[in-house]
Amino acid sequence: MKTVSIEPHFQAWRKAARALLAEQCHPSDVLWSSQGGEDNGLLFADEIAQLPAGAPRLKVPKTFVRLAETVSAHRSGKQWALLYEILWEMTCGNDRRILSNQTDSRLRSLERMRATVSRDIHKMRAFVRFREVKTKDDAEGNTGEGAVENFVAWFEPDHLIVRLNTAFFRKRFAGMCWSILTPDECVHWDGTSITYTEGVEKSVAPDSDELEELWLGYYRSIFNPARLKIKMMQTEMPKKYWKNLPEAEIIEELINGSGGQVQAMMDEQQRPLKPEPRNAYLARLKEMDLKQAGSSTEKDLRAHDGES
Amino acid sequence: MNTLKKLEILADAAKYDASCASSGAARKDSTGGKGVGSTGGTGICHSYAPDGRCISLLKVLLTNVCLYDCHYCINRRSSNVQRARFTPEEVVELTLSFYKRNYIEGLFLSSGIIRSADYTMELVIRVAKLLREQHHFRGYIHLKTIPEASSELIAEAGKYADRLSINVELPKQESLKKLAPEKNVQRTREAMSTINARITETKADRKELRKRRSTAKKPIFATGQSTQMIVGADGSNDSDFLARAGDLYGNFKLNRVYYSAFSPIPEPSVILPLQAPPLVREHRLYQADWLMRFYHYGVDELTTADAPNLDLDIDPKLSWALRNRHSFPIDINRAPLEMLYRIPGLGVRNAKRIVRLRRHHGVSLEDLIKLRVNLKKTMPFMICVNHHPARLELSSSDLRAKFAPPPTQLEMDFSAAPVVASAAKNMVKQAGAEALHGEF
């Protein structure tokens, strides 16, 4: 039995897996761990270049690489052994079709992990909330042309997805400077390049933004109290995210107030019609209606004639 | 009036439009540019309101002043709602500052009709033009279009917008005449046809340029159009709604038809009494719509002449299966894919998986469990390797009883209860006006 301890990311697993394959190490003889033996992390670091002669084919389908890249972000650490088992079957086991076997239990586990990680990636894109940070330039009033705004967000992902999401945020927010801080690691964009730093605590992130008053005002107004569907909201926006969403603080207030609001609408007097204003455009609409009515009766008449 | 107050009024005025899609746009992003924004992936819902609707766009009206008198609408000229008006610059500023904080995917801009269709359309376009040209905004823009606006203006709107939409509001012209006298189905259909022609033409031109690997500038136009119908405001039945939806999907290739349950507004019209929103009916219409778009159901298969409304207790797919017991059980190891689509409890994805799987071996119940198929629902309607239900083991009415919820559980959520109570009161009061209410 061999214990392999790796850093919890795809590249580290790939290095280790390639080396293990080269040694024809059967999956049942390997115990994977990514729980932080950093000392052993580089165990196989230098061995990749020289695969022994007669080593198995290492070409695998792109879909497998993509699957592996995504599930590598899973925090459980259970993906490493599963990935290696599949890799083994595809290469040493010569079962290249295993990926299309929808009912293989290991693949299904990996697929579930992929779905979980993908969801986490998606939710990060949705629920990151940037807060503007005023820089020295702003304070001195240098906010003219070319002044770049700075934004900082705090997010707590379930899985190790910060790097998987970097490209998305870079492409979307190219024209501003931003940082996303998480407990795992932080990513920064200064308008030209991306850098990563170690994870931080929430207290480092800004705790307010003047604009949030408008955002909360919008959230309050776009809510329709006559169609309360709290469960639906919580399926898509689970409570665990609420602590970092500024709008979440008024959810309860909106729910509690909705019954009264609806009752007030139902009790409201019905409004009488107001006279039509004199307006050239409304007059034109009427003409168009008349013309249409005319032409359709004409058509009807013609159709009638044809029949008779 | 300050920005917050205006925003409150003009967002409140826009919330009855259910459209929220931010997907399906052409791929673009802000890399190397001065602005912000990207589109082209899946849509993102940045938040959810307690009404269960997603918030993905800043959805506002430019102004809620309106010449029209649509009785379901809070902004109609006969309403006493407080009026406000944004300048185009204010909307631009709001959109950008919301976008930069990652609150939204982009802007959904609509407007009350002021002065004329063209005048209003020009103002709406001005916002989109400022965003795109002055601020290099690459996020999503959805513009509400006025069917009576000139075709030049519609063409210009499509240059800046990712999506255009015109609401047909009600499925039949008679209903519009009563409830939205300024609107007209025929003119709406004509405008949709113009938009569709432009979308199709632009897509073809872009494809041709790609094929020739040409570096010429690609033409730009919105990539989709959608519409909305209000459910429960007029006497139209579900068959009317689905027929209109089928018309629009078929003739003008609409991306989406939204169904919005007519919901109480703070400014009730004397022409249209308020009632609880028919949320279950809205839900069944969405399900039926889904069947038309992804499961190849024909419009005329979803309802019947005897029952022109969808069954509120069971979903329309199960409903069709119960009406067509002679087609079941279906052998999932032999039947063509289109027939697998008809099995209740089996979705498009799993149907396709089964077709792939059955090339390797006969599909069994164990396989279906692994695919997480809803067996309880599926089993009476299908045959597989180790499951052969007697042909008519259970009668349709027995099956219906098995799947339909007991009547007391029909309520969607507890919170709607007070509304229903007062609606019932209202219904008694309005006993004579039933024809106007639909069947719900």
XYZ file of C-alpha atoms in Angstrom:
748
model
C 0.000 0.000 0.000
C 1.307 3.366 -1.038
C 0.164 6.626 0.537
C 0.147 9.578 -1.823
C -0.272 12.988 -0.291
C -0.941 15.867 -2.656
C -1.869 19.506 -2.652
C -5.604 19.732 -3.328
C -5.528 20.793 -6.965
C -5.684 19.214 -10.400
C -2.056 19.733 -11.401
C -0.800 18.010 -8.267
C -3.096 15.048 -8.807
C -2.071 14.808 -12.452
C 1.612 14.719 -11.607
C 1.060 12.056 -8.986
C -1.256 10.002 -11.165
C 1.146 10.004 -14.094
C 3.963 8.822 -11.899
C 1.804 6.085 -10.377
C 0.743 4.891 -13.802
C 4.342 4.768 -14.918
C 5.031 2.439 -12.017
C 1.947 0.364 -12.930
C 0.640 1.005 -9.480
C -2.826 -0.580 -9.189
C -5.561 1.694 -7.733
C -6.192 -0.748 -4.901
C -2.594 -0.235 -3.773
C -2.861 3.532 -3.462
C -4.191 5.594 -0.585
C -4.822 9.203 -1.616
C -4.709 12.089 0.792
C -4.931 15.816 0.265
C -5.252 16.711 3.908
C -2.121 18.724 4.010
C 1.058 16.666 4.075
C 2.832 19.484 2.317
C 6.161 17.769 2.904
C 5.173 14.930 0.627
C 3.451 17.204 -1.831
C 6.322 17.219 -4.264
C 7.003 13.539 -3.967
C 6.728 12.972 -7.661
C 7.497 16.435 -8.864
C 10.518 15.645 -10.968
C 9.592 12.285 -12.286
C 7.204 13.320 -15.033
C 9.720 14.108 -17.715
C 11.229 10.654 -17.636
C 8.515 8.094 -17.943
C 10.080 4.668 -18.161
C 10.088 2.939 -21.525
C 7.048 0.764 -22.022
C 4.933 2.978 -19.812
C 1.224 2.836 -20.692
C -0.370 5.259 -23.118
C -1.302 8.410 -21.275
C -3.626 9.902 -23.832
C -7.082 10.327 -22.382
C -10.194 11.954 -23.812
C -10.580 15.689 -23.282
C -13.871 15.107 -21.501
C -12.005 13.211 -18.794
C -9.506 16.035 -18.321
C -12.349 18.530 -18.023
C -14.162 16.327 -15.523
C -10.973 15.926 -13.502
C -10.264 19.665 -13.522
C -13.694 20.448 -12.138
C -13.976 17.719 -9.503
C -10.477 18.525 -8.297
C -12.011 21.549 -6.622
C -14.203 19.317 -4.430
C -13.343 19.839 -0.791
C -13.976 16.228 0.310
C -10.753 14.818 -1.129
C -12.658 11.695 -2.188
C -12.257 12.515 -5.874
C -8.569 11.633 -6.144
C -8.930 7.871 -5.736
C -12.003 7.744 -7.999
C -10.245 9.719 -10.712
C -7.258 7.437 -10.530
C -9.435 4.334 -10.799
C -11.084 5.665 -13.956
C -7.736 6.746 -15.360
C -6.357 3.269 -14.673
C -9.207 1.556 -16.477
C -8.867 3.826 -19.485
C -5.130 3.313 -19.804
C -3.914 0.065 -18.226
C -7.344 -1.554 -18.276
C -7.766 -0.583 -21.927
C -11.439 0.236 -21.375
C -11.643 3.463 -23.362
C -15.403 3.380 -23.384
C -15.838 3.580 -19.646
C -16.610 7.310 -19.836
C -19.779 6.641 -21.802
C -21.011 4.105 -19.254
C -23.735 6.112 -17.556
C -24.292 3.540 -14.841
C -20.743 3.040 -13.550
C -21.004 3.883 -9.861
C -17.603 5.613 -9.675
C -18.422 7.794 -12.643
C -21.752 8.632 -11.130
C -20.039 9.724 -7.920
C -17.680 11.890 -9.933
C -20.575 13.302 -11.935
C -22.335 14.227 -8.715
C -19.195 15.939 -7.480
C -18.954 17.770 -10.755
C -22.536 18.946 -10.406
C -21.859 20.146 -6.848
C -18.716 22.008 -7.832
C -20.370 23.504 -10.923
C -23.235 24.719 -8.813
C -20.806 26.296 -6.378
C -18.996 27.990 -9.271
C -22.301 29.303 -10.580
C -23.441 30.538 -7.170
C -20.174 32.393 -6.695
C -20.730 34.201 -9.989
C -24.216 35.071 -8.813
C -23.690 36.019 -5.184
C -20.345 37.788 -5.060
C -21.146 41.354 -4.023
C -18.513 43.972 -4.706
C -18.204 46.990 -2.444
C -16.481 50.099 -3.655
C -13.314 51.092 -1.814
C -12.327 54.735 -2.039
C -8.632 55.152 -2.751
C -6.350 58.062 -1.977
C -7.013 59.467 -5.452
C -10.737 59.530 -4.800
C -10.213 61.278 -1.491
C -8.139 63.951 -3.196
C -10.814 64.398 -5.785
C -8.888 62.931 -8.719
C -11.889 61.209 -10.158
C -11.640 62.509 -13.689
C -11.031 60.622 -16.891
C -8.824 57.585 -16.387
C -9.543 57.229 -12.687
C -10.164 53.549 -12.020
C -12.666 52.407 -9.445
C -11.687 49.819 -6.853
C -14.012 47.088 -5.661
C -13.608 44.384 -3.033
C -15.871 41.409 -2.397
C -16.034 38.776 0.328
C -17.234 35.283 -0.551
C -17.239 31.903 1.216
C -17.266 29.115 -1.378
C -18.121 25.540 -0.403
C -15.352 24.177 -2.601
C -11.920 25.305 -3.808
C -13.243 27.143 -6.830
C -11.570 30.550 -6.750
C -9.174 29.781 -9.589
C -11.839 28.087 -11.680
C -13.791 31.339 -11.600
C -10.952 33.783 -12.232
C -11.385 33.949 -15.998
C -15.073 34.681 -15.673
C -14.567 37.665 -13.374
C -11.569 38.928 -15.338
C -13.507 38.991 -18.603
C -16.573 40.531 -17.041
C -14.934 43.230 -14.960
C -11.904 44.057 -17.104
C -12.441 47.801 -16.858
C -12.206 48.090 -13.069
C -9.834 47.007 -10.291
C -11.188 44.334 -8.007
C -10.364 41.742 -5.384
C -12.382 38.766 -4.272
C -11.449 37.679 -0.766
C -12.218 34.185 0.508
C -11.043 32.091 3.459
C -9.124 29.811 1.037
C -7.386 32.290 -1.195
C -7.850 35.755 -2.642
C -7.734 36.855 -6.245
C -6.903 40.363 -7.432
C -7.202 42.159 -10.775
C -5.457 45.497 -11.261
C -6.649 46.104 -14.794
C -3.776 44.233 -16.421
C -2.985 41.095 -14.463
C -4.301 38.564 -11.980
C -2.549 37.776 -8.718
C -3.406 35.377 -5.907
C -2.761 35.788 -2.206
C -3.507 33.661 0.835
C -6.966 33.401 2.325
C -8.097 36.029 4.834
C -10.775 36.576 7.439
C -14.034 38.343 6.748
C -13.072 41.350 8.890
C -10.515 42.364 6.231
C -13.307 43.000 3.684
C -15.224 46.281 3.530
C -18.531 46.149 5.389
C -20.626 48.697 3.489
C -21.161 50.596 0.270
C -23.272 53.717 -0.109
C -24.970 52.276 -3.151
C -26.540 49.444 -1.185
C -29.358 51.782 -0.155
C -30.415 51.922 -3.823
C -29.999 48.179 -4.262
C -32.183 47.464 -1.236
C -34.720 49.971 -2.524
C -34.784 48.129 -5.815
C -35.092 44.726 -4.139
C -37.994 45.975 -2.045
C -39.842 47.410 -5.049
C -39.345 44.546 -7.477
C -40.866 42.102 -4.966
C -44.522 41.308 -5.608
C -46.230 40.729 -2.232
C -49.231 39.082 -3.900
C -47.254 36.017 -4.931
C -45.194 34.969 -1.954
C -43.149 31.824 -2.707
C -40.608 31.588 0.049
C -39.599 27.989 -0.615
C -38.866 28.778 -4.231
C -36.618 31.646 -3.173
C -34.759 29.461 -0.693
C -34.171 26.626 -3.147
C -32.301 28.982 -5.420
C -30.825 31.248 -2.769
C -30.222 29.023 0.289
C -29.917 30.673 3.663
C -26.216 29.873 3.934
C -25.548 32.660 1.423
C -27.684 35.256 3.151
C -25.039 36.476 5.559
C -23.008 37.909 2.707
C -25.895 39.335 0.664
C -26.823 42.904 1.598
C -30.396 42.488 0.360
C -31.003 39.474 2.629
C -31.408 41.691 5.678
C -34.800 42.925 4.465
C -36.226 39.547 3.381
C -38.020 38.952 6.660
C -39.464 42.458 6.705
C -40.804 41.972 3.167
C -42.375 38.617 3.995
C -44.002 39.887 7.170
C -45.410 42.947 5.464
C -46.796 41.179 2.412
C -50.118 39.975 3.869
C -51.096 43.486 4.923
C -50.032 44.940 1.582
C -52.200 42.514 -0.363
C -55.168 43.072 1.935
C -54.793 46.806 1.393
C -54.886 46.299 -2.379
C -57.982 44.126 -2.164
C -59.741 46.694 0.022
C -58.853 49.565 -2.285
C -61.664 51.412 -4.049
C -61.841 50.646 -7.750
C -60.594 53.551 -9.814
C -63.010 55.069 -12.309
C -61.922 55.631 -15.909
C -60.306 58.910 -16.792
C -61.266 60.561 -20.090
C -59.019 59.926 -23.045
C -56.531 62.744 -23.533
C -56.376 64.604 -26.846
C -53.348 63.104 -28.518
C -52.531 62.770 -32.189
C -50.908 59.389 -31.719
C -53.934 57.874 -29.955
C -56.085 59.195 -32.787
C -53.797 57.490 -35.288
C -54.078 54.191 -33.416
C -57.854 54.429 -33.706
C -57.570 55.004 -37.443
C -55.336 51.965 -37.777
C -57.886 49.878 -35.843
C -60.684 51.052 -38.114
C -58.706 50.340 -41.251
C -57.875 46.870 -39.978
C -61.501 46.169 -39.077
C -62.514 47.412 -42.541
C -60.035 45.264 -44.412
C -60.901 42.162 -42.420
C -64.638 42.521 -43.088
C -63.775 43.024 -46.752
C -61.756 39.839 -46.646
C -64.581 38.028 -44.888
C -67.010 39.236 -47.542
C -64.729 38.100 -50.333
C -64.307 34.715 -48.722
C -68.039 34.492 -48.419
C -68.503 35.370 -52.059
C -66.028 32.719 -53.078
C -67.983 30.094 -51.203
C -71.314 31.011 -52.731
C -37.521 63.633 -6.424
C -34.291 61.802 -5.556
C -32.925 58.736 -7.367
C -34.036 56.296 -4.665
C -37.642 57.475 -4.812
C -37.673 57.327 -8.614
C -36.125 53.879 -8.560
C -38.768 52.654 -6.128
C -41.611 53.928 -8.288
C -40.190 52.797 -11.602
C -39.113 49.337 -10.402
C -42.498 48.834 -8.787
C -44.007 49.797 -12.137
C -41.925 47.184 -13.963
C -42.328 44.195 -11.665
C -45.358 42.690 -13.382
C -43.223 41.735 -16.344
C -42.044 38.196 -15.645
C -39.280 38.062 -18.214
C -35.896 37.641 -16.560
C -33.757 35.716 -19.035
C -30.172 36.786 -19.449
C -29.045 33.833 -21.540
C -28.801 33.310 -25.258
C -26.883 36.482 -26.022
C -23.967 36.562 -28.452
C -20.625 35.971 -26.733
C -18.920 39.211 -25.796
C -16.828 40.484 -22.897
C -14.865 43.481 -21.706
C -11.370 42.028 -22.195
C -8.984 44.726 -23.372
C -11.700 47.350 -23.343
C -12.478 50.235 -21.070
C -15.855 49.118 -19.872
C -17.359 46.205 -18.009
C -19.664 43.391 -18.972
C -19.900 39.952 -20.508
C -22.630 37.804 -21.988
C -22.901 34.541 -23.831
C -22.773 31.927 -21.108
C -25.724 30.653 -19.187
C -27.836 33.343 -17.594
C -27.141 34.161 -13.967
C -29.764 34.920 -11.351
C -28.058 37.283 -8.946
C -30.738 37.278 -6.334
C -34.229 36.042 -5.545
C -37.091 38.012 -4.114
C -39.468 36.344 -1.609
C -41.946 35.947 -4.498
C -39.597 33.244 -5.815
C -38.736 35.216 -8.915
C -35.136 35.671 -9.839
C -33.472 39.041 -10.107
C -31.023 38.996 -12.946
C -31.612 42.349 -14.597
C -32.241 45.868 -13.420
C -35.860 45.930 -14.511
C -37.230 49.457 -14.653
C -39.440 51.743 -16.644
C -38.004 54.917 -18.087
C -41.257 56.544 -17.060
C -44.561 55.254 -15.730
C -46.492 58.078 -17.331
C -48.623 56.377 -19.971
C -51.183 57.316 -22.606
C -52.690 53.840 -22.692
C -55.431 52.524 -20.458
C -54.719 48.820 -19.975
C -56.879 47.758 -17.066
C -54.581 45.087 -15.668
C -51.712 47.580 -15.527
C -50.802 49.773 -12.588
C -49.413 52.436 -14.924
C -52.525 52.948 -17.068
C -53.629 56.545 -17.447
C -56.680 56.008 -15.209
C -54.522 54.908 -12.281
C -53.633 57.377 -9.549
C -50.198 55.900 -8.982
C -47.419 58.386 -8.308
C -45.614 59.164 -11.561
C -41.877 59.527 -12.091
C -39.444 59.798 -14.930
C -35.783 58.862 -15.233
C -33.485 60.691 -17.578
C -31.584 58.293 -19.867
C -28.383 59.301 -18.045
C -29.832 58.296 -14.687
C -30.678 54.811 -15.950
C -27.192 54.474 -17.431
C -25.592 55.446 -14.131
C -27.768 53.030 -12.149
C -27.137 50.158 -14.536
C -23.388 50.622 -14.413
C -23.142 50.995 -10.662
C -25.353 47.937 -10.072
C -23.416 45.949 -12.643
C -20.016 46.813 -11.164
C -21.165 45.499 -7.799
C -22.301 42.259 -9.456
C -25.965 42.762 -8.533
C -27.199 42.246 -12.087
C -26.527 40.780 -15.538
C -27.721 43.905 -17.261
C -30.697 46.105 -17.972
C -34.326 45.394 -18.835
C -35.794 48.688 -19.941
C -39.394 49.371 -20.696
C -41.477 52.515 -20.637
C -44.956 53.912 -20.482
C -46.023 55.326 -23.836
C -45.546 59.088 -23.848
C -46.404 61.403 -26.724
C -46.091 58.652 -29.365
C -44.598 55.219 -29.983
C -41.645 56.654 -31.889
C -40.890 59.319 -29.304
C -40.903 56.756 -26.503
C -38.868 54.257 -28.477
C -36.222 56.909 -29.186
C -35.783 57.581 -25.465
C -35.458 53.897 -24.677
C -32.907 53.444 -27.465
C -30.929 56.419 -26.205
C -30.236 54.612 -22.917
C -28.970 51.506 -24.700
C -26.884 53.570 -27.098
C -25.226 55.517 -24.263
C -24.440 52.287 -22.432
C -22.937 50.581 -25.464
C -21.165 53.447 -27.169
C -20.109 55.821 -24.419
C -19.551 53.382 -21.588
C -18.521 50.304 -23.612
C -21.026 48.243 -21.668
C -20.933 44.568 -22.733
C -23.577 43.260 -20.356
C -27.076 42.148 -21.245
C -29.661 44.598 -22.549
C -33.322 43.726 -23.004
C -35.468 46.427 -24.581
C -39.223 46.440 -24.580
C -40.369 47.321 -28.079
C -43.512 49.120 -29.155
C -45.143 47.424 -32.137
C -46.274 50.729 -33.623
C -42.761 52.224 -33.587
C -41.154 52.723 -36.992
C -39.166 49.818 -38.386
C -36.020 52.018 -38.459
C -36.293 52.439 -34.695
C -36.864 48.747 -34.139
C -33.775 48.067 -36.250
C -31.761 50.508 -34.159
C -33.004 48.992 -30.902
C -31.857 45.582 -32.117
C -28.383 46.929 -32.750
C -27.868 47.635 -29.053
C -30.086 45.058 -27.400
C -29.470 41.357 -26.844
C -33.164 40.736 -26.636
C -36.272 42.550 -27.831
C -39.748 41.870 -26.591
C -43.283 42.923 -27.293
C -45.976 41.717 -24.939
C -49.061 40.317 -26.609
C -50.637 40.529 -23.110
C -53.806 38.568 -23.935
C -54.293 35.782 -26.455
C -57.305 37.158 -28.270
C -58.132 40.481 -29.898
C -61.596 40.563 -28.257
C -60.005 40.522 -24.817
C -57.534 43.219 -25.749
C -60.338 45.397 -27.016
C -61.986 45.183 -23.626
C -58.953 45.339 -21.359
C -56.222 47.059 -23.373
C -58.023 49.104 -26.003
C -54.863 50.646 -27.469
C -53.204 47.283 -28.099
C -53.668 45.087 -31.133
C -52.689 41.482 -31.776
C -52.318 41.965 -35.518
C -49.873 44.870 -35.205
C -47.917 43.013 -32.520
C -47.609 39.984 -34.777
C -46.431 42.154 -37.665
C -43.713 43.742 -35.529
C -42.646 40.315 -34.254
C -42.396 39.157 -37.823
C -40.126 42.110 -38.699
C -37.912 41.398 -35.695
C -37.744 37.708 -36.498
C -36.716 38.433 -40.081
C -33.874 40.645 -38.820
C -32.703 38.101 -36.247
C -32.686 35.293 -38.806
C -30.976 37.399 -41.452
C -28.265 38.611 -39.082
C -27.588 35.102 -37.833
C -27.260 33.823 -41.409
C -24.939 36.685 -42.389
C -22.727 36.091 -39.369
C -22.549 32.389 -40.101
C -21.609 33.063 -43.706
C -18.812 35.420 -42.647
C -17.545 32.833 -40.152
C -17.595 30.171 -42.833
C -15.563 32.318 -45.176
C -13.268 33.209 -42.278
C -13.854 36.784 -43.262
C -12.474 39.535 -41.059
C -15.206 41.930 -42.187
C -17.213 43.491 -39.395
C -20.069 41.191 -38.474
C -23.573 42.631 -38.473
C -25.061 43.014 -35.016
C -28.650 42.464 -34.020
C -30.456 41.104 -30.988
C -30.316 37.313 -30.784
C -33.791 36.679 -29.510
C -37.274 37.963 -28.808
C -39.822 37.048 -26.175
C -43.293 38.014 -25.045
C -45.668 37.792 -22.123
C -49.301 36.898 -21.600
C -51.329 37.702 -18.520
C -53.193 34.724 -17.138
C -56.493 35.089 -15.336
C -57.378 38.638 -16.353
C -59.770 37.758 -19.177
C -62.017 34.836 -20.000
C -59.490 33.114 -22.252
C -58.991 29.443 -21.497
C -55.681 27.570 -21.470
C -56.273 26.321 -24.953
C -56.395 29.968 -26.153
C -53.123 30.726 -24.380
C -51.372 27.671 -25.773
C -52.723 28.278 -29.269
C -51.324 31.809 -29.206
C -48.011 30.551 -27.816
C -47.878 27.917 -30.553
C -48.574 30.611 -33.141
C -45.727 32.792 -31.854
C -43.200 29.975 -31.445
C -44.076 28.563 -34.843
C -44.354 31.708 -36.936
C -41.860 34.062 -35.317
C -39.481 31.645 -33.549
C -39.878 33.358 -30.196
C -37.355 32.273 -27.583
C -39.808 32.436 -24.743
C -43.420 33.113 -23.991
C -43.857 34.161 -20.362
C -47.101 33.613 -18.509
C -47.781 36.053 -15.717
C -50.622 35.351 -13.329
C -52.802 38.444 -13.049
C -51.848 39.717 -9.647
C -53.585 42.284 -7.434
C -52.282 45.823 -8.010
C -52.627 48.764 -5.641
C -54.724 50.610 -8.231
C -57.658 48.325 -9.081
C -59.617 49.154 -12.209
C -63.370 49.332 -12.278
C -63.246 47.218 -15.445
C -61.143 44.414 -13.942
C -61.820 43.327 -10.356
C -58.867 42.044 -8.357
C -58.527 38.434 -7.322
C -55.850 36.113 -6.013
C -53.218 35.382 -8.666
C -53.940 31.962 -10.284
C -50.441 30.674 -9.521
C -51.177 26.971 -10.094
C -52.702 27.737 -13.455
C -49.663 29.801 -14.387
C -47.448 26.876 -13.359
C -49.404 24.372 -15.487
C -49.176 26.696 -18.487
C -45.408 26.851 -18.104
C -45.316 23.048 -17.963
C -47.450 22.759 -21.086
C -45.271 25.365 -22.807
C -42.234 23.284 -21.883
C -43.823 20.215 -23.447
C -44.399 22.116 -26.685
C -40.844 23.405 -26.867
C -38.778 20.460 -25.689
C -40.966 17.361 -25.906
C -42.550 17.935 -29.323
C -46.140 18.031 -28.071
C -48.565 19.654 -30.465
C -50.708 22.525 -29.210
C -53.849 20.478 -29.845
C -52.554 17.560 -27.774
C -52.372 19.510 -24.528
C -56.019 20.370 -24.103
C -59.191 18.909 -25.554
C -62.400 20.439 -26.835
C -64.198 19.069 -23.765
C -61.554 20.306 -21.342
C -60.015 23.466 -22.784
C -58.198 24.153 -19.509
C -55.244 22.229 -18.123
C -55.837 19.957 -15.155
C -54.724 21.884 -12.078
C -54.137 18.775 -9.963
C -51.784 16.844 -12.219
C -49.170 17.951 -14.702
C -50.046 18.152 -18.411
C -47.742 15.291 -19.392
C -49.383 12.854 -17.003
C -52.707 14.238 -18.093
C -51.948 13.441 -21.744
C -50.784 9.941 -20.805
C -54.005 9.253 -18.924
C -56.057 10.412 -21.895
C -54.017 8.186 -24.197
C -53.727 4.922 -22.287
C -53.831 2.963 -25.542
C -50.283 4.188 -26.311
C -48.918 2.724 -23.060
C -47.014 0.967 -21.644
C -44.085 1.952 -23.836
C -41.132 -0.421 -24.115
C -38.130 1.770 -23.325
C -35.798 -0.728 -24.975
C -37.532 -0.528 -28.355
C -39.618 2.615 -28.674
C -38.234 5.595 -30.595
C -36.923 8.556 -28.583
C -40.034 10.650 -29.313
C -42.161 8.025 -27.565
C -39.848 7.948 -24.534
C -40.504 11.684 -24.227
C -44.148 10.832 -23.635
C -43.566 8.686 -20.542
C -44.573 10.568 -17.375
C -41.634 11.020 -15.016
C -39.016 10.644 -17.741
C -37.200 13.810 -18.790
C -35.448 14.662 -22.043
C -31.992 14.019 -20.611
C -32.785 10.604 -19.177
C -34.680 9.598 -22.315
C -31.550 10.322 -24.341
C -29.392 8.465 -21.829
C -31.637 5.421 -22.093
C -31.294 5.417 -25.863
C -27.497 5.465 -25.516
C -27.530 2.841 -22.794
C -29.761 0.374 -24.605
C -27.168 -0.030 -27.346
C -24.982 -1.789 -24.759
C -27.563 -3.816 -22.876
C -31.252 -4.127 -22.169
C -32.204 -1.348 -19.756
C -33.517 -2.619 -16.416
C -35.148 -1.064 -13.374
C -31.742 -1.016 -11.677
C -30.383 1.156 -14.487
C -33.301 3.533 -14.113
C -32.657 3.810 -10.387
C -29.059 4.687 -11.114
C -30.236 7.361 -13.558
C -32.459 8.651 -10.764
C -35.627 8.246 -12.762
C -38.847 8.840 -10.820
C -39.937 5.187 -10.803
C -43.188 5.675 -8.953
C -44.439 7.868 -11.741
C -42.835 6.026 -14.625
C -43.606 2.381 -13.850
C -47.280 2.199 -14.853
C -46.380 3.593 -18.263
C -43.326 1.639 -19.392
C -41.871 -1.772 -20.023
C -38.236 -2.612 -19.398
C -36.161 -5.773 -19.026
C -37.521 -6.743 -15.604
C -40.779 -4.830 -15.517
C -43.900 -5.707 -17.507
C -47.018 -4.010 -16.190
C -50.273 -5.563 -17.308
C -51.518 -3.510 -20.174
C -54.367 -1.796 -18.407
C -53.620 -2.857 -14.878
C -54.958 0.361 -13.436
C -57.705 2.458 -14.909
C -56.898 6.042 -15.799
C -59.075 7.319 -13.012
C -57.305 5.086 -10.471
C -53.979 6.382 -11.727
C -55.165 9.937 -11.588
C -56.244 9.455 -7.989
C -52.823 8.013 -7.236
C -50.954 11.055 -8.518
C -53.292 13.948 -7.873
C -52.803 15.626 -4.504
C -55.693 15.468 -2.054
C -57.754 18.630 -2.603
C -56.723 20.235 0.696
C -53.074 20.311 -0.328
C -53.680 22.268 -3.495
C -52.642 25.555 -1.884
C -49.171 26.426 -3.130
C -47.990 27.943 0.134
C -49.459 28.891 3.455
C -48.837 32.574 2.963
C -51.317 32.894 0.125
C -54.187 31.995 2.428
C -55.394 35.487 3.378
C -55.412 36.488 -0.276
C -57.568 33.553 -1.196
C -59.998 34.309 1.593
C -60.468 37.872 0.476
C -60.580 36.767 -3.139
C -63.428 34.432 -2.294
C -65.234 37.356 -0.727
C -64.622 39.292 -3.882
C -65.810 36.440 -6.068
C -69.137 36.337 -4.296
C -69.414 40.055 -4.760
C -68.565 39.709 -8.418
C -70.630 36.604 -9.054
C -72.033 38.088 -12.245
C -68.645 38.955 -13.685
C -67.507 35.327 -13.769
C -67.127 35.223 -17.500
C -64.352 37.747 -17.160
C -62.447 35.627 -14.665
C -61.690 32.512 -16.626
C -62.198 29.067 -15.245
C -59.848 29.162 -12.314
